[in-house]
Short mmCIF file of C-alpha atoms and ligand atoms in Angstrom, two decimals:
data_model
loop_
_atom_site.label_atom_id
_atom_site.label_comp_id
_atom_site.label_asym_id
_atom_site.label_seq_id
_atom_site.Cartn_x
_atom_site.Cartn_y
_atom_site.Cartn_z
CA MET A 1 103.04 100.73 102.84
CA GLY A 2 103.05 97.30 102.66
CA GLY A 3 100.80 93.81 103.77
CA VAL A 4 98.63 91.74 101.83
CA LEU A 5 94.99 93.20 100.93
CA VAL A 6 92.36 91.86 99.59
CA ILE A 7 90.23 93.87 97.36
CA THR A 8 86.94 93.17 95.92
CA GLY A 9 85.67 93.54 92.48
CA ALA A 10 88.94 94.49 91.30
CA SER A 11 89.00 93.35 87.60
CA ARG A 12 87.05 96.87 86.49
CA GLY A 13 86.72 100.26 87.49
CA ILE A 14 87.45 102.12 91.42
CA GLY A 15 88.75 98.58 92.59
CA ALA A 16 91.27 97.71 89.58
CA ALA A 17 92.92 101.64 90.03
CA THR A 18 93.33 100.89 93.34
CA ALA A 19 94.92 97.61 92.86
CA LYS A 20 97.35 98.99 90.61
CA LEU A 21 98.32 102.22 92.78
CA ALA A 22 98.61 99.42 95.83
CA GLY A 23 100.77 97.39 93.75
CA SER A 24 103.00 99.86 92.47
CA ARG A 25 103.44 100.83 96.65
CA GLY A 26 104.24 97.94 98.36
CA TRP A 27 101.16 95.78 98.76
CA ALA A 28 100.74 92.21 97.39
CA VAL A 29 97.38 92.42 96.46
CA ALA A 30 94.41 90.27 96.02
CA VAL A 31 92.46 91.17 92.93
CA ASN A 32 89.20 89.85 93.10
CA TYR A 33 86.86 89.28 90.21
CA ASN A 34 82.96 87.29 89.69
CA ALA A 35 82.65 87.67 86.01
CA SER A 36 85.62 89.80 84.79
CA ALA A 37 88.38 87.36 84.08
CA GLU A 38 90.17 88.74 81.81
CA GLN A 39 90.14 92.43 83.20
CA ALA A 40 91.28 90.64 86.38
CA GLY A 41 93.64 88.91 84.42
CA GLN A 42 94.88 92.16 82.98
CA VAL A 43 95.59 94.25 86.12
CA VAL A 44 97.39 91.47 87.92
CA ALA A 45 99.99 91.54 84.24
CA ALA A 46 99.94 95.23 85.19
CA ILE A 47 100.79 95.28 88.34
CA GLY A 48 103.50 92.45 88.11
CA ALA A 49 104.82 94.95 85.07
CA SER A 50 105.51 97.63 87.41
CA GLY A 51 107.39 95.05 89.96
CA GLY A 52 104.50 94.53 92.12
CA LYS A 53 102.83 91.16 93.49
CA ALA A 54 99.08 90.37 92.67
CA VAL A 55 96.93 87.06 91.97
CA ALA A 56 93.77 87.30 90.46
CA ILE A 57 90.83 84.97 92.61
CA LYS A 58 87.55 84.36 91.00
CA ALA A 59 84.66 84.28 94.02
CA ASP A 60 81.63 85.78 94.23
CA VAL A 61 81.43 87.60 97.22
CA SER A 62 78.02 87.87 97.92
CA THR A 63 78.21 84.20 99.31
CA ALA A 64 79.92 83.26 102.42
CA ALA A 65 81.47 80.20 100.27
CA GLY A 66 83.07 82.87 97.96
CA ALA A 67 84.51 85.16 100.77
CA ARG A 68 85.98 81.83 102.51
CA LEU A 69 87.22 80.74 99.32
CA LEU A 70 88.71 84.77 98.61
CA PHE A 71 90.71 84.58 101.35
CA ALA A 72 91.76 81.18 102.10
CA GLU A 73 93.32 81.73 98.81
CA THR A 74 94.82 85.13 99.26
CA VAL A 75 96.51 83.40 102.29
CA ARG A 76 97.59 80.43 100.49
CA GLN A 77 98.77 82.36 97.53
CA LEU A 78 99.88 85.72 99.27
CA GLY A 79 100.12 84.83 103.40
CA PRO A 80 98.21 86.68 105.88
CA VAL A 81 96.31 89.53 105.14
CA THR A 82 96.24 92.79 106.74
CA GLY A 83 94.17 95.36 104.53
CA LEU A 84 90.61 94.55 102.99
CA PHE A 85 88.60 97.07 100.77
CA ASN A 86 84.93 95.72 100.29
CA ASN A 87 84.87 97.42 97.07
CA ALA A 88 82.40 95.17 94.88
CA GLY A 89 78.83 96.57 94.06
CA ILE A 90 76.10 97.34 91.23
CA VAL A 91 73.70 99.44 90.33
CA HIS A 92 70.59 98.76 88.88
CA THR A 93 68.38 100.12 85.62
CA TYR A 94 66.44 103.24 87.24
CA THR A 95 63.01 101.79 89.04
CA ALA A 96 60.80 103.69 90.72
CA ILE A 97 59.26 102.64 94.12
CA THR A 98 56.40 100.79 92.53
CA ASP A 99 58.18 99.08 89.98
CA MET A 100 60.66 97.39 92.42
CA THR A 101 60.97 93.60 92.39
CA GLU A 102 61.54 91.58 95.61
CA ASP A 103 64.38 89.76 93.88
CA MET A 104 65.62 93.64 92.43
CA LEU A 105 65.73 94.42 96.22
CA ALA A 106 67.32 91.12 97.29
CA GLU A 107 70.35 91.29 94.99
CA HIS A 108 70.71 94.92 96.33
CA TRP A 109 71.10 93.67 99.62
CA ARG A 110 73.32 90.97 98.36
CA ILE A 111 75.93 91.87 96.65
CA ASN A 112 76.23 95.58 98.39
CA ILE A 113 75.39 94.96 101.94
CA THR A 114 76.09 91.15 102.41
CA SER A 115 79.11 90.70 100.79
CA GLN A 116 80.79 93.58 103.20
CA PHE A 117 80.01 91.74 105.82
CA LEU A 118 80.67 88.13 104.72
CA CYS A 119 84.32 89.48 104.10
CA ALA A 120 85.04 91.95 106.76
CA GLY A 121 84.39 88.85 109.04
CA GLU A 122 86.80 86.44 107.06
CA ALA A 123 89.15 89.60 107.19
CA VAL A 124 88.56 90.20 111.31
CA ARG A 125 89.00 86.51 112.19
CA ARG A 126 92.73 86.68 110.42
CA MET A 127 93.74 89.80 111.53
CA SER A 128 92.28 89.96 114.79
CA THR A 129 95.46 90.79 117.58
CA LYS A 130 92.94 88.69 119.83
CA SER A 131 92.88 85.20 117.90
CA GLY A 132 97.03 85.89 117.07
CA GLY A 133 96.80 87.79 114.08
CA THR A 134 98.69 91.55 113.60
CA GLY A 135 95.33 93.77 113.14
CA GLY A 136 95.00 95.86 110.01
CA ALA A 137 92.84 97.82 108.51
CA ILE A 138 89.59 97.83 106.21
CA VAL A 139 87.63 100.19 104.21
CA ASN A 140 84.12 99.51 103.12
CA MET A 141 82.97 101.00 100.20
CA SER A 142 79.46 103.76 100.94
CA SER A 143 78.99 106.17 98.58
CA ARG A 144 77.19 109.93 98.32
CA ALA A 145 74.19 108.10 97.59
CA ALA A 146 73.98 107.34 101.30
CA VAL A 147 73.26 111.01 102.21
CA ILE A 148 71.84 112.04 98.91
CA GLY A 149 69.45 109.23 98.82
CA GLY A 150 69.25 107.74 95.01
CA ALA A 151 65.76 109.66 94.34
CA ASN A 152 63.88 109.26 91.21
CA GLY A 153 65.59 105.80 90.04
CA MET A 154 68.05 104.68 93.11
CA LEU A 155 66.70 104.28 95.97
CA ALA A 156 67.97 100.74 96.66
CA TYR A 157 70.81 101.72 95.99
CA GLY A 158 71.25 104.65 98.10
CA ALA A 159 70.00 102.41 101.11
CA SER A 160 72.22 100.01 100.21
CA LYS A 161 75.36 102.46 101.00
CA GLY A 162 73.31 103.86 103.93
CA ALA A 163 73.43 100.69 105.26
CA ILE A 164 77.16 100.57 104.73
CA ASP A 165 77.83 103.78 107.00
CA THR A 166 75.94 102.23 110.07
CA PHE A 167 77.49 99.02 109.58
CA THR A 168 80.98 100.94 109.28
CA HIS A 169 80.29 103.01 112.29
CA GLY A 170 79.44 99.56 114.30
CA LEU A 171 82.14 97.31 113.26
CA SER A 172 85.10 100.23 114.03
CA ILE A 173 83.99 100.28 117.28
CA GLU A 174 83.75 96.31 117.57
CA ALA A 175 87.33 95.82 115.91
CA ALA A 176 89.34 98.85 117.30
CA PRO A 177 90.08 96.79 120.42
CA GLN A 178 91.34 94.15 118.08
CA GLY A 179 93.76 96.32 116.33
CA ILE A 180 91.48 96.66 113.25
CA ARG A 181 90.64 99.74 111.99
CA VAL A 182 87.08 100.25 109.80
CA ASN A 183 86.66 103.09 107.72
CA ALA A 184 84.38 104.12 104.62
CA VAL A 185 84.67 106.12 101.54
CA ARG A 186 81.76 108.05 99.91
CA PRO A 187 82.76 108.68 96.46
CA GLY A 188 80.17 111.02 94.75
CA LEU A 189 80.16 111.05 90.46
CA ILE A 190 83.43 108.77 89.06
CA ALA A 191 83.73 108.04 86.34
CA THR A 192 83.57 104.31 85.63
CA ASP A 193 81.12 101.91 83.36
CA ILE A 194 79.16 101.86 86.65
CA HIS A 195 76.32 103.95 85.52
CA ASP A 196 75.45 102.41 82.08
CA ALA A 197 73.83 99.96 84.40
CA THR A 198 71.53 102.21 85.31
CA GLY A 199 70.39 102.58 81.24
CA ASP A 200 71.54 106.20 80.94
CA LYS A 201 74.64 106.46 79.22
CA GLU A 202 74.99 110.42 79.71
CA ARG A 203 74.24 110.04 83.34
CA LEU A 204 77.86 111.35 84.59
CA LYS A 205 77.19 114.30 81.36
CA LYS A 206 73.46 114.86 83.01
CA LEU A 207 74.88 115.49 86.38
CA VAL A 208 78.01 117.06 86.47
CA GLY A 209 76.81 120.44 86.93
CA LEU A 210 75.36 119.61 90.02
CA VAL A 211 79.32 119.46 91.14
CA PRO A 212 80.77 122.42 92.34
CA GLN A 213 84.04 121.57 91.74
CA GLY A 214 82.65 121.16 88.18
CA ARG A 215 83.91 117.92 86.91
CA VAL A 216 83.38 114.53 87.92
CA GLY A 217 86.38 112.00 89.92
CA THR A 218 88.89 109.47 88.63
CA ALA A 219 88.52 106.01 90.02
CA GLU A 220 92.36 106.86 90.82
CA GLU A 221 91.20 109.73 93.07
CA VAL A 222 89.21 107.31 95.32
CA GLY A 223 92.00 104.90 95.35
CA GLU A 224 94.11 107.75 96.74
CA THR A 225 92.25 108.04 99.69
CA VAL A 226 91.25 104.23 99.98
CA LEU A 227 95.36 103.81 100.01
CA TRP A 228 95.73 106.38 102.93
CA LEU A 229 93.26 104.96 105.09
CA LEU A 230 94.80 101.68 105.07
CA SER A 231 98.18 103.39 105.73
CA PRO A 232 100.10 104.20 108.62
CA GLN A 233 99.50 107.70 108.15
CA ALA A 234 96.00 107.22 109.38
CA SER A 235 96.73 105.18 112.59
CA TYR A 236 94.33 106.98 114.34
CA VAL A 237 91.40 107.20 112.09
CA THR A 238 89.05 104.74 112.45
CA GLY A 239 84.81 105.03 112.22
CA SER A 240 85.29 107.67 109.79
CA LEU A 241 82.98 108.03 106.49
CA VAL A 242 85.50 110.34 103.69
CA ASP A 243 83.28 112.14 101.06
CA ILE A 244 85.49 112.10 97.86
CA GLY A 245 82.61 113.86 95.67
CA GLY A 246 84.23 117.16 94.82
CA GLY A 247 81.93 119.16 97.30
CA ARG A 248 78.68 117.24 96.53
P1 NAP U 1 82.37 98.96 88.36
O1 NAP U 1 83.34 99.77 87.20
O2 NAP U 1 81.04 98.53 87.84
O3 NAP U 1 83.01 97.77 88.88
C1 NAP U 1 82.24 96.47 89.74
C2 NAP U 1 83.40 95.61 90.29
O4 NAP U 1 82.60 95.06 91.12
C3 NAP U 1 83.73 94.99 89.22
O5 NAP U 1 84.89 94.37 89.52
C4 NAP U 1 83.04 93.64 89.64
O6 NAP U 1 83.45 92.45 89.10
C5 NAP U 1 82.68 93.44 90.93
N1 NAP U 1 81.37 93.00 91.26
C6 NAP U 1 80.22 93.10 91.15
N2 NAP U 1 79.62 91.70 91.78
C7 NAP U 1 80.59 91.02 92.15
C8 NAP U 1 80.86 89.89 93.08
N3 NAP U 1 79.52 89.35 93.71
N4 NAP U 1 81.50 89.24 93.42
C9 NAP U 1 82.82 89.91 93.28
N5 NAP U 1 82.85 90.98 92.61
C10 NAP U 1 81.65 91.08 92.23
O7 NAP U 1 82.13 99.70 89.72
P2 NAP U 1 82.38 100.93 90.09
O8 NAP U 1 82.36 102.26 89.54
O9 NAP U 1 84.24 100.57 90.48
O10 NAP U 1 82.10 100.73 91.85
C11 NAP U 1 82.58 100.15 92.64
C12 NAP U 1 82.25 100.43 94.07
O11 NAP U 1 81.78 101.89 94.13
C13 NAP U 1 80.66 99.90 94.47
O12 NAP U 1 80.27 99.29 95.34
C14 NAP U 1 80.02 101.52 94.15
O13 NAP U 1 78.17 101.47 94.52
C15 NAP U 1 80.86 102.28 94.61
N6 NAP U 1 80.78 103.86 94.18
C16 NAP U 1 81.21 103.49 92.57
C17 NAP U 1 80.65 105.45 92.36
C18 NAP U 1 80.90 105.81 91.09
O14 NAP U 1 80.55 107.08 90.83
N7 NAP U 1 81.61 105.21 90.28
C19 NAP U 1 80.18 105.89 93.19
C20 NAP U 1 80.11 106.05 94.45
C21 NAP U 1 80.75 104.43 94.93
P3 NAP U 1 83.05 91.66 87.73
O15 NAP U 1 82.68 92.25 86.46
O16 NAP U 1 84.12 90.53 87.74
O17 NAP U 1 81.74 90.95 88.15
#
């Protein structure tokens, strides 16, 4: 495996775990973050300590300026980009449909959807074989919530991930003639801090009983699937939505 991989939201959680795995397997990794500078630095240090190459790049990927900066800095510091993991995302406190505000909805669409469009645009522009690139692969972060629906508090989150499923399908068709594969992962309940943002610190404990495998997943388990999708071993896989939910 190898090449230059951009991971959005790699300071914490699934992005951080995937960055460390990627760094140990020959990828040079752009560890993007927005607020968590210290954690991003720790991810870069861990990759360096295991003999890999990584840089931390601060950018709000939900803005066009941030996405542009992230890719320009990656190319400047690591070389031409060959992979993108569109991972950054948020959840809000549980909110019923009757209480949703325009600002809350706009933030979901901006961080969970717009960021993936903007970063994919930057990646395709550089990787496309039609504009002199070598091709590459993109993995978008969806969620099982796209299918389950996010009822009772997470409707906006579920809908934002549903949009990513459609985006992944469409972009895979548009990018295939340009030498670029596009897939998405749909994790279920993964043990990271994101669940605390719902306002329910017991969320994972309450829901784990619904998982046929009887446990929550780890960030590394998601990372393994992402790296496979980015690898040459997945060379005929595009437009796929890969569920990582322990059967749920
Ligand atoms: P997390 O631990 O809260 O990490 C979220 C990451 O996103 C952080 O590194 C954060 O960086 C970054 N981020 C947020 N807004 C950003 C922005 N505007 N620009 C750049 N980076 C930004 O969450 P996680 O659980 O790892 O989730 C990662 C992705 O997986 C999300 O898209 C989430 O929807 C999806 N997912 C998670 C689960 C789960 O159970 N955990 C299940 C399905 C899907 P800073 O702190 O530096 O801002």
